[in-house]
Amino acid sequence: MGIITLTTDLGSKDFYQSALKGSLLSLMPNVNLVDITHEVPSFNISYAAFVLKNAYPYFPKNTVHLIGIDSVYSENTKYIAVKHRDHFFVGADNGIFSLLFDDIPEDVVELNIMQDLKYLHFPLVDIFVKAATHLAKGGKLKDIGLPVAEIEQKMLLHPVIERDVIRGSVVYIDTFCNVITNITKDLFTKIQKNRDFTLYFRKSETITQLSWHYNEVQEGEKLCLFGISNHLEIAINKGKASGLLGLHLGDIVRVEFHP
């Protein structure tokens, strides 16, 4: 039984998500479908890449990850399938793969599956489904496309690093309204060098201590920690940090390290 995960911006209100799953089950009735998320903001490839990047390593080898973000028909966009670290990925070559991987993927093919004209505006339920089920059944990349040397490149906003300061930004807000920044644990540790620090955000909010878990402070108190994504998070114990602290995607945070 193959595994196919789904990461899309289709939401749950309309019939699109059901149409996608029905198309997959029609070609592979015994497939194990796993929803990663269908609540990606429309066309937001950086958001989708962050979610999938932190989810896919937990799945078994040879899992197929179908990505339905900004995948509508375009003459200028290729549809590709990728093998990387014993996982397969199918999606539009719109830059998401450059955000998803830290290194160059092992094998990439441009899909040459014949488009069914009645699904021209919705290749997700046609070309993507055919590619994903082919791979989930143990098929080879070479049977569904031709090798390509390069993928579309997009650049994430990286933290600005000075000797004693890291300037980062908010890149994700989860269901619990925890605020996740683009400052990784490795970067923080490298610049910190065992020094004390102050985390600044908004105009006057500060945090001066890392926590190991969310309930290390009193309920309603703010904290920062490195969560499962290994990115610096700002949270409130049993509270909604983004709303209560007024933090939004793109907001700047600053970490200053003290002698």
Coordinates of N, CA, C and O in Angstrom, one line a residue, residues 170 177-179 199 201-207 220-224 233-237 239-248 251:
V170 N 9.0 37.1 11.2 CA 8.0 36.1 11.4 C 7.7 35.4 10.1 O 7.3 36.1 9.1
C177 N -1.6 29.9 17.4 CA -1.1 31.3 17.3 C 0.3 31.5 17.9 O 0.6 32.6 18.3
N178 N 1.1 30.4 17.9 CA 2.5 30.5 18.2 C 3.1 31.2 17.0 O 2.8 30.9 15.8
V179 N 4.1 32.1 17.3 CA 4.7 32.9 16.2 C 6.1 32.3 15.9 O 7.0 32.2 16.8
L199 N 15.5 39.2 23.4 CA 14.7 39.2 22.2 C 13.7 40.3 22.2 O 12.9 40.5 23.2
F201 N 10.7 42.5 20.2 CA 9.7 42.5 19.2 C 8.6 43.6 19.5 O 8.5 44.0 20.7
R202 N 7.8 44.0 18.5 CA 7.0 45.1 18.6 C 7.8 46.3 19.1 O 9.0 46.4 18.8
K203 N 7.3 47.2 19.9 CA 8.0 48.4 20.3 C 8.7 48.2 21.6 O 9.8 48.7 21.8
S204 N 8.1 47.5 22.5 CA 8.6 47.4 23.9 C 8.6 46.0 24.5 O 9.0 45.9 25.6
E205 N 8.2 45.0 23.7 CA 8.2 43.7 24.3 C 9.6 43.0 24.2 O 10.3 43.1 23.2
T206 N 9.9 42.3 25.3 CA 11.2 41.6 25.3 C 11.0 40.3 26.0 O 10.1 40.1 26.9
I207 N 12.0 39.4 25.7 CA 12.1 38.1 26.4 C 13.6 37.9 26.6 O 14.4 38.1 25.6
G220 N -0.6 32.4 30.6 CA -0.7 33.8 30.2 C 0.5 34.6 30.0 O 0.5 35.7 29.6
E221 N 1.7 33.9 30.4 CA 3.0 34.6 30.3 C 3.6 34.3 29.0 O 3.4 33.2 28.4
K222 N 4.4 35.2 28.4 CA 5.0 35.0 27.1 C 6.4 34.2 27.3 O 6.9 34.3 28.4
L223 N 6.8 33.6 26.3 CA 8.1 32.8 26.3 C 8.6 32.7 24.9 O 7.9 33.0 24.0
C224 N 9.8 32.3 24.8 CA 10.4 31.9 23.5 C 11.1 30.5 23.7 O 11.6 30.2 24.8
E233 N 10.6 30.4 18.3 CA 9.1 30.7 18.4 C 8.9 31.7 19.6 O 9.6 31.6 20.6
I234 N 7.9 32.5 19.4 CA 7.4 33.3 20.5 C 6.0 32.8 20.8 O 5.1 32.7 19.9
A235 N 5.7 32.5 22.0 CA 4.4 31.9 22.4 C 4.0 32.5 23.7 O 4.7 33.2 24.4
I236 N 2.7 32.2 24.1 CA 2.1 32.5 25.4 C 1.6 31.2 25.9 O 0.8 30.5 25.2
N237 N 1.9 30.8 27.1 CA 1.4 29.6 27.7 C -0.1 29.6 27.8 O -0.7 30.4 28.5
G239 N -2.1 30.6 25.6 CA -2.7 31.9 25.1 C -2.3 32.0 23.6 O -1.5 31.2 23.1
K240 N -2.9 33.0 22.9 CA -2.7 33.2 21.5 C -1.7 34.3 21.3 O -2.1 35.5 21.3
A241 N -0.5 33.9 21.1 CA 0.6 34.9 21.1 C 0.5 35.9 19.9 O 0.7 37.1 20.1
S242 N 0.1 35.5 18.7 CA 0.1 36.4 17.6 C -0.9 37.5 17.8 O -0.6 38.7 17.6
G243 N -2.1 37.2 18.3 CA -3.1 38.2 18.6 C -2.8 39.1 19.8 O -2.9 40.3 19.7
L244 N -2.5 38.4 20.9 CA -2.2 39.2 22.1 C -1.0 40.1 22.1 O -0.9 41.1 22.7
L245 N 0.0 39.6 21.3 CA 1.2 40.4 21.2 C 1.3 41.2 19.9 O 2.2 42.0 19.7
G246 N 0.3 41.1 19.1 CA 0.2 41.9 17.9 C 1.2 41.6 16.9 O 1.8 42.5 16.2
L247 N 1.6 40.3 16.7 CA 2.6 39.9 15.7 C 2.0 39.3 14.5 O 1.0 38.5 14.6
H248 N 2.5 39.6 13.4 CA 1.9 39.2 12.1 C 3.1 38.7 11.2 O 4.3 38.9 11.4
D251 N 6.6 40.5 10.3 CA 7.1 41.4 11.4 C 8.5 41.1 11.8 O 8.9 40.0 11.7

